[in-house]
Coordinates of C-alpha atoms in Angstrom, one line a residue:
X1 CA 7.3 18.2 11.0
X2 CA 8.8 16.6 7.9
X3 CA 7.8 17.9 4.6
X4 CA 4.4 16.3 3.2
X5 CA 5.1 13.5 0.7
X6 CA 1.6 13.1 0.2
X7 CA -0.8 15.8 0.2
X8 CA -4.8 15.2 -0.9
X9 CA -6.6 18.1 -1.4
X10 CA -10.3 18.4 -1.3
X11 CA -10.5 14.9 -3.5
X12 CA -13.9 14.5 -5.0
X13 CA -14.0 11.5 -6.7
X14 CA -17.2 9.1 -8.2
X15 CA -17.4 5.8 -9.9
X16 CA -19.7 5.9 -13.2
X17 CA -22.5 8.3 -11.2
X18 CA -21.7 7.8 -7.8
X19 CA -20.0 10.0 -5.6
X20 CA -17.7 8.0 -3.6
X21 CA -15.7 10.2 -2.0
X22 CA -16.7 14.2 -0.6
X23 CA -13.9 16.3 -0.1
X24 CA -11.2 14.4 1.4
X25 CA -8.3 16.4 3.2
X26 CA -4.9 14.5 4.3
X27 CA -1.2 14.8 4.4
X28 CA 0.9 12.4 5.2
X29 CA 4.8 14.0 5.8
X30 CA 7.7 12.0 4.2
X31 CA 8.7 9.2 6.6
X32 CA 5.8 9.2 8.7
X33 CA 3.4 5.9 9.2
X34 CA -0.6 7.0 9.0
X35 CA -4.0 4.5 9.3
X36 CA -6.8 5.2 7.5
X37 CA -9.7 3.0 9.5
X38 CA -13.6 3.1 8.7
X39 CA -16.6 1.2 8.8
X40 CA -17.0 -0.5 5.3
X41 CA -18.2 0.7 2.4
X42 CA -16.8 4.3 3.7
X43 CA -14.5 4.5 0.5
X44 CA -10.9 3.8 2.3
X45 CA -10.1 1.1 -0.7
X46 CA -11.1 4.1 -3.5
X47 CA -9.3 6.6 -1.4
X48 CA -6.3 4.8 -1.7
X49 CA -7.0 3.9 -5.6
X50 CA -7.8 7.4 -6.7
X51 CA -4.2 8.3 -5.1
X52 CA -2.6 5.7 -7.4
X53 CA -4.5 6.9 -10.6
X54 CA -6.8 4.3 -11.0
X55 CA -8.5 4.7 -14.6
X56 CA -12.0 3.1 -12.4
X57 CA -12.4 6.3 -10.5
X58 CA -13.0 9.3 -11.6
X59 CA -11.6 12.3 -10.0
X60 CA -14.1 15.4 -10.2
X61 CA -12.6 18.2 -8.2
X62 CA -9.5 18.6 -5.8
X63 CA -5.8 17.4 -6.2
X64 CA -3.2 15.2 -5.0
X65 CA 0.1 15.9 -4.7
X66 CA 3.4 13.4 -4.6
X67 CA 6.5 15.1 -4.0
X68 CA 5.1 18.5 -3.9
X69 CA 4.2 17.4 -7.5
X70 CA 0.6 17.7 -8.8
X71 CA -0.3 13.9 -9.8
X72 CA -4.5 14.4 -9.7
X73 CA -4.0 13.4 -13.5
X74 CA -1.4 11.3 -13.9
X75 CA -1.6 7.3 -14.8
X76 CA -1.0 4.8 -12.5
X77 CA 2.4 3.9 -14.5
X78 CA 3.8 7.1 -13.6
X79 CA 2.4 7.7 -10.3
X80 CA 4.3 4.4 -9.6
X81 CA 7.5 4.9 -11.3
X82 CA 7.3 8.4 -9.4
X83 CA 8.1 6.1 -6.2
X84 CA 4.5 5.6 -4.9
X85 CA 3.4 2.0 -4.3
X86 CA -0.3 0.2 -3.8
X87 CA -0.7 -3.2 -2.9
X88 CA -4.2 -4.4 -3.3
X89 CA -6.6 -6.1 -1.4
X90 CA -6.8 -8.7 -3.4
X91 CA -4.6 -9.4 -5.8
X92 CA -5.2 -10.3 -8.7
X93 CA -3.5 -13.5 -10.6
X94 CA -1.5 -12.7 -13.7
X95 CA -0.8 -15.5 -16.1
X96 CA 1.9 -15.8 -18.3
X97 CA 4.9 -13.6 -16.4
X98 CA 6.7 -15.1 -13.4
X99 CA 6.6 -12.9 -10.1
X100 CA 10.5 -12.9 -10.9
X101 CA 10.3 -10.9 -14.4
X102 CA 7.0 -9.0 -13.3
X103 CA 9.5 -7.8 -10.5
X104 CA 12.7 -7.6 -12.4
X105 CA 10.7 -5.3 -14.9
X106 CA 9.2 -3.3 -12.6
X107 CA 12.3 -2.3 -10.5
X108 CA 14.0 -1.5 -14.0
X109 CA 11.5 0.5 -15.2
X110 CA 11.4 2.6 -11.6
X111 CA 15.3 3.0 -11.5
X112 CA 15.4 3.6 -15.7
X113 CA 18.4 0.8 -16.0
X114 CA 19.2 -2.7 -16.6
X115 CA 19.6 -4.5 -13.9
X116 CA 22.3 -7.7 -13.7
X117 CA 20.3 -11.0 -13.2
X118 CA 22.7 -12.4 -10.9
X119 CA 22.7 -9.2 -8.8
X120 CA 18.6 -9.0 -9.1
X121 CA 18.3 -12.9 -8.2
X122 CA 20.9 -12.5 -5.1
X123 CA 18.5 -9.8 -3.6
X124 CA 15.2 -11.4 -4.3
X125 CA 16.6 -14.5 -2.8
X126 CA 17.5 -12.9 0.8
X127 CA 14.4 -11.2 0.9
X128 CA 12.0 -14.4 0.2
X129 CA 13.8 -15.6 2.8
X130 CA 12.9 -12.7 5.2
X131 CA 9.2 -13.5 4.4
X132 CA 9.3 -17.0 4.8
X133 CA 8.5 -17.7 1.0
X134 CA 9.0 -21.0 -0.8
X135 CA 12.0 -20.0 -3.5
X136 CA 10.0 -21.8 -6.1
X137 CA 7.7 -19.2 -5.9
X138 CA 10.2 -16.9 -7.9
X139 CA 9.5 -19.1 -11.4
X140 CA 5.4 -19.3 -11.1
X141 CA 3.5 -17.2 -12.4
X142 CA 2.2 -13.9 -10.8
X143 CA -0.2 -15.1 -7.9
X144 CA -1.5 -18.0 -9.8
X145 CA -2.8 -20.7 -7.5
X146 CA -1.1 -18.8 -4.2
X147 CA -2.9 -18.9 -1.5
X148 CA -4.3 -15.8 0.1
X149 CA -1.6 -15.6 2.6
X150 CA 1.2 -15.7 -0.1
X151 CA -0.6 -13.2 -2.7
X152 CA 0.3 -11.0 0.6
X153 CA 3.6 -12.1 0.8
X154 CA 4.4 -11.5 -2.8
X155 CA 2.7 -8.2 -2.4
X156 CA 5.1 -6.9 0.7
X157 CA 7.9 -9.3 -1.4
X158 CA 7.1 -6.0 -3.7
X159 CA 7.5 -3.3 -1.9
X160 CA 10.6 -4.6 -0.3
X161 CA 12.8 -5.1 -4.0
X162 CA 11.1 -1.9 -5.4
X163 CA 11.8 0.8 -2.0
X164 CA 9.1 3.4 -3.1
X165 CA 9.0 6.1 -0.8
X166 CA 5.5 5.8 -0.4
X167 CA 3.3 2.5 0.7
X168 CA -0.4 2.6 0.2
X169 CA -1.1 -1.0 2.0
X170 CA -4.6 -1.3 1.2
X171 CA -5.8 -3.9 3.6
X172 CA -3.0 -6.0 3.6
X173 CA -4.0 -8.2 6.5
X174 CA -7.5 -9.6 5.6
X175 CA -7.8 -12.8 5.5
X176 CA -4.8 -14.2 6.9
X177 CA -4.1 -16.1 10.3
X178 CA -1.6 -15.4 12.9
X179 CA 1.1 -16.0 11.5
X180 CA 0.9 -15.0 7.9
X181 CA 0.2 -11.6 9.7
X182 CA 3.6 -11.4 12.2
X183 CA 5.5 -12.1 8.4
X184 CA 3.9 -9.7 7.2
X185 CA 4.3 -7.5 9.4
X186 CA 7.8 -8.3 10.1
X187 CA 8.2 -7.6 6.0
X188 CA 7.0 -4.1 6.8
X189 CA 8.9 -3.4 9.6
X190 CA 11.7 -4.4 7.7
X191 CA 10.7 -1.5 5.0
X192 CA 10.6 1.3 7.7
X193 CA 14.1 0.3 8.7
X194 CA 15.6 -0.2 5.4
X195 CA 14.1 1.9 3.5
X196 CA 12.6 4.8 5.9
X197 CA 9.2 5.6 3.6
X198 CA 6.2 6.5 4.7
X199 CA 3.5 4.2 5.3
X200 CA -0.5 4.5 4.7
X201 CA -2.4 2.1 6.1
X202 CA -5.7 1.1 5.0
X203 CA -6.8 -1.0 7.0
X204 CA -10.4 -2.6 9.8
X205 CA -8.3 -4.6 11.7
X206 CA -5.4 -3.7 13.7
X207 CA -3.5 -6.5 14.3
X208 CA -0.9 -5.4 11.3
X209 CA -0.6 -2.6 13.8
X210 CA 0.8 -3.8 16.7
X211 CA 4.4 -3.9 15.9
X212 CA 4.5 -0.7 14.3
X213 CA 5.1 3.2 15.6
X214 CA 1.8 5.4 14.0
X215 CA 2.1 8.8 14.0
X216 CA -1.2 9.6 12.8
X217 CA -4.7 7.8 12.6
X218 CA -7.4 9.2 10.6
X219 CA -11.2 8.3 10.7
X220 CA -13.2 8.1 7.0
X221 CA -17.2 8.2 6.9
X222 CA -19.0 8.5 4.2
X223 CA -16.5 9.2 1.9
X224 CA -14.7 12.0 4.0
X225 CA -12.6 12.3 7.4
X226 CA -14.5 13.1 10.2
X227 CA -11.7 12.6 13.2
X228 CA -8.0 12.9 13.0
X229 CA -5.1 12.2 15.8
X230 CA -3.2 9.6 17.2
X231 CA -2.3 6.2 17.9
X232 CA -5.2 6.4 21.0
X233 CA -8.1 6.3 17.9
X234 CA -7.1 2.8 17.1
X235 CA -7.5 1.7 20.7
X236 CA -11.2 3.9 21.0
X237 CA -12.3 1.8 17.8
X238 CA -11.2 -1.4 19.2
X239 CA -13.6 -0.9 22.4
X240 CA -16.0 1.3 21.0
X241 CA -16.3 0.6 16.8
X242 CA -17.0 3.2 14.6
X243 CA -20.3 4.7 16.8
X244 CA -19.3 7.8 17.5
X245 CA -17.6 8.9 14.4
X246 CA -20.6 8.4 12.2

């Protein structure tokens, strides 16, 4: 097995005076694509925050490590510039920086140089075009009046210019049809290739699934894992839901 990337140690974590999550437990080894699936409200979206150092959530007890690095209390900044990378459920619109320069700036900021215009425009270019995004999209402002299906685009759009070496894809595929999904996915399958992170899925549906290899599933209830193991948990959930696991 490849070394762990990430590794989440007995995470407690609440929001104001709730307890959200109870002891979580996973590792996820460098390279390797996991799914976190759940009924809702199990805390999969504040798993996946808490990792990125979300100032909302406060961890209590346990750790998480990037890199072999302890990151429990780190800020989200320099979690990301670390190489970690969250795309959010829904995105939020950001007014007054194009999805250009909020790009451009965070890639510079992760790599600690400037980075040539030409050069940075060249790249962003090709991979719009991967995704099937409107170029004009480049010079508007961060998700402001996108539809839902290109708020995901612009998310994967993301992850593709910045490489991290880890991808927390917090359900990436709600809300969008057919095909907005097969781009998508075809944006992620494109990271594995290229870039050869690892992946953690967050995710009720499964459909984002289908074109990609998972090496691990794991099952969250209640704000902690109850089942681990592979690709054959998705398919039990898909006939069965969440039943058994609760």
């Amino acid at each position: 097995m490849a070394e762990a990337i990430l590794s989440v140690e007995n995470l407690h974590a609440k929001v104001e005076e709730q307890e959200i999550l109870h002891g979580v437990d996973l590792t996820v080894p460098a390279g390797e694509t996991h799914v976190i699936m759940g009924p809702n409200g199990a805390g999969k979206s504040t798993l996946g925050s808490c990792i990125m150092g979300d100032p909302r959530y406060e961890k209590t007890s346990g750790k998480v490590l990037f890199c072999g690095e302890d990151i429990t209390n780190d800020s989200t900044d320099k979690i990301a510039q670390k190489g970690m990378f969250l795309s959010f459920q829904n995105p939020v619109e950001v007014p007054g920086i194009t999805l250009s320069n909020f790009i451009r700036s965070a890639l510079e900021r992760k790599e600690g140089r400037h980075i040539r215009v030409w050069d940075f425009k060249k790249q962003l270019e090709a991979t719009m075009e991967l995704l099937s995004m409107e170029p004009s999209y480049a010079e508007r402002d961060l998700n402001v009046g996108f539809s839902g299906g290109e708020k995901k685009k612009a998310e994967i759009l993301q992850l593709l210019m910045l490489k991290p070496s880890l991808a927390i894809l917090d359900e990436t595929d709600s809300g969008l049809d057919v095909d907005a999904v097969r781009t998508v996915s075809k944006g992620i399958e494109e990271y594995k290739r290229t870039v050869g992170g690892a992946l953690l899925i967050i995710t009720h549906s499964t459909r984002i699934l289908d074109e990609l290899d998972v090496d691990r599933t794991h099952v969250l209830v209640a704000g902690k894992i109850t089942a681990e193991g592979d690709r054959s948990i998705i398919d039990e959930i898909n006939a069965d839901g969440f039943e058994k696991y609760l």
